[in-house]
Amino acid sequence: GINAEYGKQWYQRRVREKKDGEIITINLQLTQEVETESDQFMQLVNIIFNRIAERHMGLDRIRRDYFNPSKAVVISQHKVELWPGYEFSIRRHSHGVLLGLDVKHKIIRTDSALNIMNSIMASSRGGGPQMAIKKEMVGAIVITKYNNKTYKIDDVTLISVQGM
């Protein structure tokens, strides 16, 4: 253990940068000890596990769980992907801290909301497709490809633009 007075002892660590091989010096100063029974300890452990999942395991966070879209299983005949992932939780237990780890999978539709609406528009015979689009889309959860965030569709408003 460290038996130094807080704020007085410095630790120095030299590491090599992965990208260009540059040597970086990291200076650490002991400022406070975090007891394993404290709420701060639980926060710290959660932060560490979140960073491990994102930075070192390459997982993407979707809500509270982590998934690996690069290992997705594509099921093209159903227009879906199966993303493997994990749910983990850190809790206090009578004998210490407990890490709970569950395997999860997320089913992601590969067709876009625009494709679904266009398909409904093409298949509507004479009648207005607005109700069919609302029925299909309202309540659906969509994921954006650029940041893997999920959104729930609450309403669809179709506006007709003449001359387009």
Coordinates of N, CA and C in Angstrom, one line a residue, residues 25-102:
T25 N 5.5 11.3 -20.5 CA 5.6 11.1 -19.1 C 4.3 11.5 -18.4
I26 N 3.8 10.6 -17.6 CA 2.6 10.9 -16.8 C 3.0 11.1 -15.3
N27 N 2.6 12.2 -14.7 CA 2.8 12.5 -13.3 C 1.6 12.3 -12.6
L28 N 1.6 11.5 -11.5 CA 0.4 11.3 -10.7 C 0.7 11.8 -9.3
Q29 N -0.3 12.4 -8.6 CA -0.1 12.8 -7.3 C -1.2 12.2 -6.4
L30 N -0.9 11.5 -5.3 CA -1.9 11.0 -4.4 C -2.5 12.1 -3.7
T31 N -3.8 12.2 -3.8 CA -4.6 13.3 -3.2 C -5.6 12.8 -2.1
Q32 N -6.1 11.6 -2.4 CA -7.2 11.1 -1.5 C -7.3 9.6 -1.7
E33 N -7.5 8.9 -0.6 CA -7.8 7.4 -0.7 C -9.3 7.2 -0.7
V34 N -9.7 6.3 -1.6 CA -11.1 6.1 -1.8 C -11.4 4.7 -1.1
E35 N -12.2 4.7 -0.1 CA -12.5 3.5 0.6 C -13.5 2.6 -0.2
T36 N -13.3 1.3 -0.2 CA -14.1 0.4 -1.0 C -15.6 0.4 -0.5
E37 N -15.9 0.9 0.7 CA -17.3 0.9 1.1 C -18.0 2.2 0.7
S38 N -17.3 3.2 0.1 CA -17.8 4.5 -0.2 C -18.6 4.4 -1.5
D39 N -19.5 5.4 -1.6 CA -20.2 5.6 -2.9 C -19.2 6.0 -4.0
Q40 N -18.2 6.8 -3.7 CA -17.2 7.2 -4.6 C -16.5 6.0 -5.3
F41 N -16.2 5.0 -4.5 CA -15.6 3.8 -5.0 C -16.5 3.1 -6.1
M42 N -17.8 3.0 -5.8 CA -18.7 2.4 -6.8 C -18.7 3.2 -8.0
Q43 N -18.7 4.6 -7.9 CA -18.7 5.4 -9.1 C -17.4 5.2 -9.9
L44 N -16.3 5.2 -9.2 CA -15.0 5.0 -9.8 C -14.9 3.7 -10.6
V45 N -15.4 2.6 -10.0 CA -15.4 1.3 -10.6 C -16.3 1.3 -11.8
N46 N -17.5 1.9 -11.8 CA -18.3 2.0 -12.9 C -17.7 2.8 -14.1
I47 N -17.0 3.9 -13.8 CA -16.3 4.7 -14.8 C -15.2 3.8 -15.4
I48 N -14.5 3.1 -14.6 CA -13.4 2.3 -15.2 C -14.0 1.2 -16.1
F49 N -15.0 0.5 -15.7 CA -15.6 -0.5 -16.5 C -16.2 0.0 -17.8
N50 N -16.8 1.2 -17.7 CA -17.4 1.9 -18.9 C -16.3 2.2 -19.9
R51 N -15.1 2.7 -19.4 CA -14.0 3.0 -20.3 C -13.4 1.8 -20.9
I52 N -13.3 0.7 -20.1 CA -12.7 -0.5 -20.6 C -13.6 -1.0 -21.8
A53 N -14.9 -1.0 -21.6 CA -15.8 -1.5 -22.6 C -15.7 -0.7 -23.9
E54 N -15.7 0.6 -23.7 CA -15.7 1.5 -24.9 C -14.3 1.5 -25.6
R55 N -13.3 1.8 -24.8 CA -11.9 2.1 -25.4 C -11.1 0.8 -25.7
H56 N -11.2 -0.1 -24.8 CA -10.3 -1.3 -25.0 C -11.0 -2.5 -25.6
M57 N -12.3 -2.6 -25.4 CA -13.0 -3.7 -26.0 C -13.7 -3.3 -27.3
G58 N -13.8 -2.0 -27.6 CA -14.4 -1.5 -28.8 C -15.9 -1.7 -28.9
L59 N -16.5 -1.7 -27.7 CA -18.0 -1.8 -27.7 C -18.7 -0.5 -27.8
D60 N -19.9 -0.5 -28.3 CA -20.7 0.8 -28.4 C -21.8 0.7 -27.4
R61 N -21.9 1.8 -26.6 CA -23.0 1.8 -25.6 C -24.3 2.2 -26.2
I62 N -25.3 1.4 -26.0 CA -26.7 1.7 -26.4 C -27.5 1.6 -25.1
R63 N -28.0 2.7 -24.7 CA -28.6 2.9 -23.4 C -27.7 2.4 -22.3
R64 N -28.0 1.4 -21.5 CA -27.1 1.0 -20.4 C -26.2 -0.2 -20.8
D65 N -26.4 -0.8 -22.0 CA -25.7 -2.0 -22.3 C -24.6 -1.7 -23.4
Y66 N -23.7 -2.6 -23.7 CA -22.6 -2.5 -24.6 C -22.7 -3.6 -25.7
F67 N -22.6 -3.1 -27.0 CA -22.7 -4.1 -28.1 C -21.5 -3.9 -29.0
N68 N -21.3 -4.9 -29.8 CA -20.2 -4.9 -30.8 C -20.7 -5.0 -32.2
P69 N -21.0 -3.9 -32.9 CA -21.5 -3.9 -34.2 C -20.6 -4.5 -35.2
S70 N -19.3 -4.5 -34.9 CA -18.3 -5.0 -35.9 C -18.3 -6.6 -35.9
K71 N -19.0 -7.2 -34.9 CA -19.1 -8.6 -34.9 C -20.6 -9.1 -35.2
A72 N -21.3 -8.2 -35.8 CA -22.7 -8.4 -36.1 C -22.9 -9.6 -37.0
V73 N -23.9 -10.4 -36.8 CA -24.3 -11.5 -37.7 C -25.4 -10.9 -38.6
V74 N -25.2 -10.9 -39.9 CA -26.2 -10.3 -40.8 C -27.1 -11.4 -41.2
I75 N -28.4 -11.2 -41.1 CA -29.4 -12.1 -41.6 C -30.2 -11.4 -42.6
S76 N -29.7 -11.4 -43.9 CA -30.2 -10.5 -44.9 C -31.6 -10.9 -45.4
Q77 N -32.0 -12.1 -45.3 CA -33.4 -12.5 -45.8 C -34.4 -11.9 -44.9
H78 N -34.1 -11.5 -43.6 CA -35.0 -10.8 -42.7 C -34.7 -9.4 -42.5
K79 N -33.6 -8.9 -43.2 CA -33.2 -7.5 -43.1 C -32.9 -7.1 -41.6
V80 N -32.2 -7.9 -41.0 CA -31.8 -7.6 -39.6 C -30.3 -8.0 -39.4
E81 N -29.7 -7.4 -38.3 CA -28.4 -7.8 -37.8 C -28.5 -8.2 -36.4
L82 N -27.8 -9.1 -35.9 CA -27.7 -9.6 -34.5 C -26.4 -9.1 -34.0
W83 N -26.5 -8.1 -33.0 CA -25.3 -7.6 -32.4 C -25.0 -8.3 -31.1
P84 N -23.9 -8.9 -30.9 CA -23.5 -9.5 -29.6 C -23.1 -8.3 -28.6
G85 N -23.4 -8.6 -27.4 CA -23.1 -7.6 -26.4 C -23.1 -8.1 -24.9
Y86 N -23.0 -7.1 -24.0 CA -22.9 -7.4 -22.6 C -23.7 -6.4 -21.8
E87 N -24.2 -6.9 -20.7 CA -24.8 -6.0 -19.7 C -24.0 -6.3 -18.4
F88 N -23.4 -5.2 -17.8 CA -22.7 -5.5 -16.6 C -23.1 -4.5 -15.5
S89 N -23.1 -5.0 -14.3 CA -23.4 -4.1 -13.2 C -22.5 -4.4 -12.0
I90 N -22.2 -3.4 -11.3 CA -21.3 -3.5 -10.1 C -22.1 -3.2 -8.9
R91 N -22.2 -4.1 -8.0 CA -23.0 -3.9 -6.8 C -22.3 -4.3 -5.5
R92 N -22.7 -3.8 -4.5 CA -22.2 -4.3 -3.2 C -22.8 -5.6 -2.8
H93 N -22.0 -6.4 -2.2 CA -22.4 -7.7 -1.8 C -22.0 -7.9 -0.3
S94 N -22.5 -8.8 0.4 CA -22.2 -9.0 1.8 C -20.7 -9.2 2.0
H95 N -20.0 -9.7 1.0 CA -18.5 -10.0 1.2 C -17.6 -9.1 0.3
G96 N -18.2 -8.0 -0.2 CA -17.4 -7.1 -1.0 C -18.2 -6.6 -2.2
V97 N -17.5 -6.4 -3.3 CA -18.1 -5.8 -4.5 C -18.3 -7.0 -5.5
L98 N -19.5 -7.0 -6.1 CA -19.8 -8.1 -7.0 C -20.0 -7.5 -8.5
L99 N -19.4 -8.1 -9.4 CA -19.5 -7.8 -10.8 C -20.5 -8.8 -11.4
G100 N -21.6 -8.3 -11.9 CA -22.6 -9.1 -12.7 C -22.4 -8.9 -14.2
L101 N -22.2 -9.9 -14.9 CA -22.0 -9.8 -16.3 C -22.9 -10.8 -17.1
D102 N -23.8 -10.2 -17.9 CA -24.7 -11.0 -18.7 C -24.5 -10.8 -20.2

